[in-house]
Tab-separated table of C-alpha atoms and ligand atoms in Angstrom:
chain	number	residue	atom	x	y	z
A	603	MET	CA	156.177	53.958	12.459
A	604	ASN	CA	155.830	50.244	13.073
A	605	LEU	CA	155.889	49.756	16.815
A	606	ASP	CA	156.682	46.524	18.620
A	607	ILE	CA	154.405	45.378	21.448
A	608	ASP	CA	156.330	47.420	24.059
A	609	GLY	CA	156.123	50.508	21.841
A	610	GLU	CA	152.386	49.998	21.335
A	611	ILE	CA	151.681	49.500	25.043
A	612	LYS	CA	153.846	52.516	25.936
A	613	GLN	CA	151.930	54.685	23.468
A	614	ARG	CA	148.555	53.387	24.713
A	615	LEU	CA	149.518	54.158	28.327
A	616	GLU	CA	150.828	57.619	27.430
A	617	GLN	CA	147.478	58.490	25.804
A	618	ALA	CA	145.487	57.083	28.726
A	619	LYS	CA	143.807	59.320	31.310
A	620	ASN	CA	141.532	56.916	33.212
A	621	VAL	CA	142.774	53.366	33.461
A	622	LEU	CA	140.748	50.350	34.624
A	623	ILE	CA	142.763	47.288	35.668
A	624	THR	CA	141.474	43.903	36.724
A	625	SER	CA	142.460	40.256	37.110
A	626	HIS	CA	140.687	36.952	37.676
A	627	VAL	CA	138.070	35.788	40.174
A	628	ARG	CA	139.378	34.110	43.361
A	629	PRO	CA	142.594	36.097	42.874
A	630	ASP	CA	145.901	34.544	43.955
A	631	GLY	CA	149.076	36.385	44.933
A	632	ASP	CA	150.135	36.905	41.327
A	633	ALA	CA	146.741	38.295	40.299
A	634	ILE	CA	146.763	40.719	43.250
A	635	GLY	CA	150.486	41.556	43.059
A	636	SER	CA	150.330	42.218	39.324
A	637	LEU	CA	147.159	44.304	39.643
A	638	ILE	CA	148.559	46.463	42.445
A	639	GLY	CA	152.089	46.653	40.996
A	640	LEU	CA	150.820	47.849	37.623
A	641	GLY	CA	148.102	50.011	39.206
A	642	LEU	CA	150.512	51.931	41.435
A	643	ALA	CA	153.081	52.330	38.635
A	644	VAL	CA	150.456	53.787	36.267
A	645	GLN	CA	149.166	56.030	39.067
A	646	GLN	CA	152.680	57.318	39.743
A	647	ALA	CA	152.833	58.218	36.041
A	648	GLY	CA	149.960	60.647	36.695
A	649	LYS	CA	146.946	58.636	35.524
A	650	ASN	CA	143.665	57.981	37.312
A	651	VAL	CA	143.572	54.289	38.083
A	652	GLN	CA	140.727	52.013	39.143
A	653	MET	CA	141.871	48.633	40.438
A	654	VAL	CA	138.919	46.240	40.504
A	655	LEU	CA	138.700	42.570	41.498
A	656	ALA	CA	135.354	40.749	41.423
A	657	ASP	CA	136.259	39.005	44.698
A	658	GLY	CA	138.348	41.795	46.262
A	659	VAL	CA	141.666	41.285	48.071
A	660	SER	CA	141.839	38.403	50.568
A	661	SER	CA	143.197	39.124	54.048
A	662	THR	CA	146.458	37.316	53.109
A	663	PHE	CA	147.427	40.224	50.834
A	664	ARG	CA	145.894	43.242	52.556
A	665	HIS	CA	149.280	44.265	53.956
A	666	LEU	CA	150.343	45.379	50.458
A	667	GLU	CA	150.379	49.132	49.946
A	668	GLY	CA	147.672	49.861	47.369
A	669	ALA	CA	145.431	46.954	48.476
A	670	GLU	CA	143.142	49.490	50.162
A	671	GLN	CA	142.427	51.004	46.728
A	672	VAL	CA	141.113	47.767	45.215
A	673	SER	CA	137.336	47.805	44.805
A	674	THR	CA	134.862	45.129	43.714
A	675	LYS	CA	132.877	47.330	41.307
A	676	VAL	CA	133.671	49.343	38.204
A	677	ASP	CA	132.915	52.938	39.056
A	678	GLY	CA	132.789	55.659	36.442
A	679	LYS	CA	134.506	56.231	33.157
A	680	PHE	CA	137.712	54.762	31.828
A	681	ASP	CA	139.451	55.029	28.474
A	682	THR	CA	141.930	52.187	28.871
A	683	PHE	CA	141.099	48.715	30.143
A	684	ILE	CA	143.857	46.273	31.153
A	685	THR	CA	143.668	42.676	32.402
A	686	VAL	CA	146.571	40.969	34.187
A	687	ASP	CA	147.151	37.248	34.891
A	688	CYS	CA	143.877	36.387	33.167
A	689	ALA	CA	143.932	33.549	30.618
A	690	ASP	CA	140.308	33.904	29.616
A	691	PHE	CA	138.256	37.142	29.626
A	692	LYS	CA	135.298	35.382	31.301
A	693	ARG	CA	137.487	34.769	34.374
A	694	THR	CA	137.380	38.497	35.205
A	695	GLY	CA	133.915	37.830	36.670
A	696	LYS	CA	130.556	39.553	36.930
A	697	PRO	CA	131.557	43.258	37.046
A	698	PHE	CA	133.117	42.875	33.574
A	699	GLU	CA	130.432	40.813	31.801
A	700	GLN	CA	129.047	43.772	29.822
A	701	LEU	CA	132.398	45.367	28.984
A	702	ALA	CA	134.104	45.287	25.608
A	703	ARG	CA	137.335	43.328	25.332
A	704	PRO	CA	140.323	44.919	27.056
A	705	ASP	CA	142.837	47.195	25.367
A	706	ILE	CA	145.774	45.376	26.922
A	707	ASN	CA	145.994	41.740	28.086
A	708	ILE	CA	149.135	40.902	30.088
A	709	ASP	CA	149.560	37.259	31.101
A	710	HIS	CA	151.845	34.237	31.402
A	711	HIS	CA	149.323	31.382	31.026
A	712	ILE	CA	150.084	29.139	28.057
A	713	THR	CA	146.328	28.780	27.522
A	714	ASN	CA	145.765	32.564	27.180
A	715	GLU	CA	143.138	33.276	24.540
A	716	LYS	CA	144.711	36.600	23.425
A	717	PHE	CA	141.393	38.382	23.839
A	718	GLY	CA	142.904	41.869	24.176
A	719	LYS	CA	143.492	44.471	21.458
A	720	LEU	CA	147.149	44.292	22.524
A	721	ASN	CA	148.362	40.996	23.976
A	722	LEU	CA	151.575	40.660	25.969
A	723	VAL	CA	151.550	36.930	26.691
A	724	GLU	CA	154.826	35.332	27.788
A	725	GLY	CA	154.288	31.692	28.751
A	726	GLN	CA	157.894	31.128	29.811
A	727	GLU	CA	157.651	33.683	32.647
A	728	VAL	CA	156.975	32.302	36.142
A	729	ALA	CA	154.402	34.986	36.954
A	730	THR	CA	152.581	37.900	35.361
A	731	ALA	CA	154.433	39.985	37.961
A	732	ALA	CA	157.696	38.761	36.383
A	733	ILE	CA	156.535	40.076	32.991
A	734	LEU	CA	155.750	43.447	34.588
A	735	THR	CA	159.159	43.505	36.308
A	736	ASN	CA	160.790	43.296	32.881
A	737	HIS	CA	158.412	45.513	30.925
A	738	LEU	CA	157.376	48.407	33.233
A	739	PRO	CA	160.680	50.268	32.689
A	740	ARG	CA	160.299	49.811	28.898
A	741	TRP	CA	156.960	51.648	29.139
A	742	GLY	CA	158.594	54.504	31.039
A	743	MET	CA	157.001	53.407	34.333
A	744	ALA	CA	159.060	53.575	37.518
A	745	ILE	CA	159.347	50.618	39.874
A	746	THR	CA	159.145	52.075	43.384
A	747	GLN	CA	159.245	50.176	46.670
A	748	PRO	CA	155.454	49.567	46.893
A	749	VAL	CA	155.394	48.455	43.241
A	750	ALA	CA	158.323	46.109	43.897
A	751	SER	CA	156.609	44.652	47.012
A	752	ALA	CA	153.486	43.848	44.999
A	753	LEU	CA	155.438	42.339	42.093
A	754	LEU	CA	157.704	40.269	44.344
A	755	THR	CA	154.593	38.933	46.082
A	756	GLY	CA	153.361	37.777	42.659
A	757	ILE	CA	156.614	35.968	41.851
A	758	ILE	CA	156.847	34.352	45.301
A	759	SER	CA	153.204	33.215	45.133
A	760	ASP	CA	153.250	31.660	41.668
A	761	THR	CA	156.569	29.847	42.234
A	762	LEU	CA	155.470	28.775	45.764
A	763	GLY	CA	158.639	30.395	47.039
A	764	PHE	CA	160.890	29.384	44.106
A	765	ARG	CA	160.134	25.678	44.272
A	766	THR	CA	157.901	25.054	41.230
A	767	SER	CA	159.599	23.154	38.398
A	768	ASN	CA	159.442	26.206	36.099
A	769	THR	CA	161.604	28.342	38.442
A	770	THR	CA	164.479	29.759	36.402
A	771	PRO	CA	167.680	31.698	37.171
A	772	GLU	CA	165.850	34.589	35.484
A	773	ALA	CA	163.074	34.405	38.121
A	774	LEU	CA	165.665	34.598	40.904
A	775	ARG	CA	167.323	37.553	39.177
A	776	GLN	CA	163.947	39.319	38.881
A	777	ALA	CA	163.331	38.708	42.590
A	778	ALA	CA	166.806	39.999	43.463
A	779	GLN	CA	166.223	43.073	41.317
A	780	LEU	CA	162.930	43.777	43.142
A	781	MET	CA	164.669	43.331	46.524
A	782	GLU	CA	167.035	46.160	45.564
A	783	TYR	CA	164.107	48.580	45.984
A	784	GLY	CA	164.222	47.982	49.736
A	785	VAL	CA	161.562	45.284	49.811
A	786	ASP	CA	161.360	43.037	52.880
A	787	MET	CA	161.459	39.678	51.097
A	788	PRO	CA	161.273	37.354	54.143
A	789	GLU	CA	158.243	39.249	55.425
A	790	LEU	CA	156.472	39.098	52.029
A	791	TYR	CA	157.359	35.395	51.800
A	792	MET	CA	155.898	34.693	55.261
A	793	ARG	CA	152.726	36.653	54.480
A	794	ALA	CA	152.164	35.050	51.063
A	795	LEU	CA	152.996	31.437	51.836
A	796	VAL	CA	153.481	30.580	55.482
A	797	ARG	CA	151.320	32.609	57.859
A	798	ARG	CA	147.730	31.331	58.074
A	799	SER	CA	144.518	32.360	59.759
A	800	PHE	CA	142.990	30.112	62.426
A	801	SER	CA	139.846	29.550	60.314
A	802	SER	CA	141.743	28.600	57.135
A	803	THR	CA	143.849	26.116	59.124
A	804	ARG	CA	140.678	24.505	60.521
A	805	TYR	CA	139.308	24.446	56.969
A	806	TRP	CA	142.484	22.608	55.862
A	807	GLY	CA	141.776	20.118	58.621
A	808	THR	CA	138.371	19.207	57.203
A	809	GLY	CA	139.893	18.791	53.737
A	810	LEU	CA	142.817	16.702	55.015
A	811	ALA	CA	140.461	14.397	56.934
A	812	LYS	CA	138.715	13.538	53.636
A	813	LEU	CA	141.883	12.837	51.650
A	814	GLU	CA	141.721	9.943	49.160
A	815	GLN	CA	144.148	8.354	46.723
A	816	LYS	CA	143.742	5.897	43.869
A	817	ASN	CA	145.641	5.099	40.667
A	818	GLY	CA	148.273	7.818	41.122
A	819	ILE	CA	145.712	10.536	41.874
A	820	VAL	CA	145.360	12.094	45.343
A	821	TRP	CA	142.360	14.326	45.983
A	822	THR	CA	140.033	15.905	48.477
A	823	THR	CA	136.769	17.831	48.549
A	824	LEU	CA	135.740	21.032	50.301
A	825	THR	CA	132.031	21.735	50.627
A	826	LEU	CA	130.055	24.860	51.481
A	827	SER	CA	129.268	23.375	54.891
A	828	ASP	CA	133.003	22.735	55.496
A	829	ARG	CA	133.586	26.454	55.043
A	830	LYS	CA	130.732	27.307	57.352
A	831	SER	CA	131.825	24.991	60.148
A	832	ALA	CA	135.453	26.167	59.906
A	833	GLY	CA	134.370	29.815	59.804
A	834	TYR	CA	136.366	30.344	56.607
A	835	GLY	CA	135.151	33.370	54.673
A	836	GLY	CA	136.644	32.694	51.212
A	837	ASN	CA	135.176	30.605	48.405
A	838	ASP	CA	138.479	28.943	47.490
A	839	ASP	CA	140.620	26.070	48.817
A	840	ALA	CA	142.792	28.323	51.057
A	841	ASP	CA	145.779	26.918	49.080
A	842	LEU	CA	145.243	23.416	50.456
A	843	ILE	CA	146.114	22.165	46.953
A	844	ASN	CA	149.755	22.993	47.708
A	845	VAL	CA	149.686	20.555	50.626
A	846	ILE	CA	147.859	17.902	48.583
A	847	SER	CA	150.460	18.141	45.825
A	848	SER	CA	153.299	17.458	48.268
A	849	ILE	CA	151.972	13.972	49.118
A	850	ASP	CA	154.400	11.301	47.994
A	851	GLY	CA	153.590	8.412	45.693
A	852	ASN	CA	151.129	10.204	43.397
A	853	LYS	CA	151.260	11.766	39.945
A	854	VAL	CA	148.403	14.252	40.120
A	855	GLY	CA	146.783	16.138	42.991
A	856	ILE	CA	143.218	17.451	42.660
A	857	ILE	CA	140.966	19.529	44.895
A	858	PHE	CA	137.217	19.985	44.466
A	859	VAL	CA	135.693	23.125	45.959
A	860	GLU	CA	131.902	23.367	45.954
A	861	GLN	CA	130.589	26.795	44.892
A	862	THR	CA	127.250	28.429	45.667
A	863	ASP	CA	125.784	28.553	42.154
A	864	LYS	CA	125.795	24.823	41.433
A	865	HIS	CA	129.274	24.507	40.126
A	866	VAL	CA	132.556	23.117	41.348
A	867	LYS	CA	135.944	24.803	41.238
A	868	VAL	CA	138.552	22.166	40.400
A	869	SER	CA	142.341	22.594	40.708
A	870	TRP	CA	144.945	20.172	39.382
A	871	ARG	CA	148.646	19.923	40.185
A	872	ALA	CA	151.111	17.724	38.292
A	873	MET	CA	153.472	15.954	40.670
A	874	ASP	CA	155.543	14.333	37.939
A	875	THR	CA	157.405	16.226	35.241
A	876	GLY	CA	155.996	15.396	31.842
A	877	ILE	CA	152.383	15.493	33.008
A	878	ASN	CA	150.439	18.423	31.548
A	879	VAL	CA	147.365	19.059	33.693
A	880	ALA	CA	146.417	22.094	31.553
A	881	LYS	CA	145.271	19.519	28.987
A	882	VAL	CA	142.610	18.066	31.263
A	883	ALA	CA	141.636	21.525	32.592
A	884	LYS	CA	141.158	22.659	28.991
A	885	HIS	CA	138.903	19.638	28.386
A	886	PHE	CA	136.630	21.066	31.108
A	887	LYS	CA	136.855	24.596	29.581
A	888	GLY	CA	139.422	25.751	32.138
A	889	GLY	CA	143.090	26.549	31.705
A	890	GLY	CA	146.433	27.147	33.329
A	891	HIS	CA	149.937	25.775	33.180
A	892	ALA	CA	151.427	22.306	32.609
A	893	ALA	CA	152.089	21.926	36.346
A	894	ALA	CA	149.060	23.785	37.732
A	895	ALA	CA	145.637	24.282	36.195
A	896	GLY	CA	142.007	24.829	37.125
A	897	ALA	CA	138.445	24.864	35.834
A	898	ASP	CA	134.963	25.916	36.925
A	899	ILE	CA	132.692	23.008	36.118
A	900	PRO	CA	128.886	23.224	36.291
A	901	GLY	CA	127.074	20.424	38.077
A	902	GLU	CA	126.581	18.663	41.360
A	903	LEU	CA	129.682	17.914	43.441
A	904	SER	CA	129.691	14.095	43.321
A	905	GLU	CA	128.975	14.012	39.569
A	906	VAL	CA	131.695	16.544	38.756
A	907	ARG	CA	134.160	14.640	40.940
A	908	ALA	CA	133.449	11.299	39.269
A	909	SER	CA	133.735	12.787	35.799
A	910	VAL	CA	136.960	14.685	36.590
A	911	LEU	CA	138.670	11.676	38.192
A	912	HIS	CA	137.753	9.551	35.168
A	913	SER	CA	138.897	12.107	32.557
A	914	THR	CA	142.095	12.947	34.430
A	915	ARG	CA	143.152	9.310	34.349
A	916	GLU	CA	142.128	8.840	30.732
A	917	LEU	CA	143.524	12.072	29.243
A	918	LEU	CA	146.829	11.883	31.119
A	919	ASN	CA	147.334	8.120	30.718
A	920	ILE	CA	147.962	7.509	34.401
R	959	LIG	MN1	150.006	33.948	37.594
């Protein structure tokens, strides 16, 4: 029988006994929500599930049921390996460096490299969690309240609360459908997007104090010592990019986050429709979406910043 992608994934999951699921480093709400949503659904179907994230679950998302099961190391045997919300296999991080390519790759990034044996890549969906909302029932997997909470968190996070330009009526219908499972949407919304820790707010302060703008680009830089002095434990921008990209009078927002091993994590946001920042991210071997993209660029902070500002202007004609 010639199966379609849903048929093939369903069959693969039915045969599975021990399932390993992961997502990308510095996981956002969609990475975590998709991982936990799929993980719990597969578990409820009677499989052993290992949910692993190289960087673990940040405190922002630890309220999700299932977050306590997420580990940072692969432990023991598995027969089925799944990645979610991961455009590039290398972005799974260190624990996965020696592993063979995954059996199933589920993602919504237009730059996805289709590195899985089975690839469910839907670039028009607002979140990987939105893909799972549609497909889990087709694989015979039940959406329960904890699964719905995790998936709704993914949709809320990637659409920044339904305000990104790719938000569709379909995304609102998916969210409404997930709410029907008794999910507390305002609470999930507050947790994912509004509530902040004291240290991450201080960290924002250091980034905001260094804000610069030139030629339609607005940017800031966060260093290792900024994190130390703010007492911020993560190695990301604490979503400051979403504040940067709300600053009027610019076309592109960029944030530079210094990393320990001599590289810089760069995030771009397009603030004008018609600008595709994935193009410039791709130039630096990163990826993402037209409106939001990122890359890990080796080198010293000031050099990376100069090169990125130059290429952003040149490649995007701004
Ligand atoms: Mn996503």
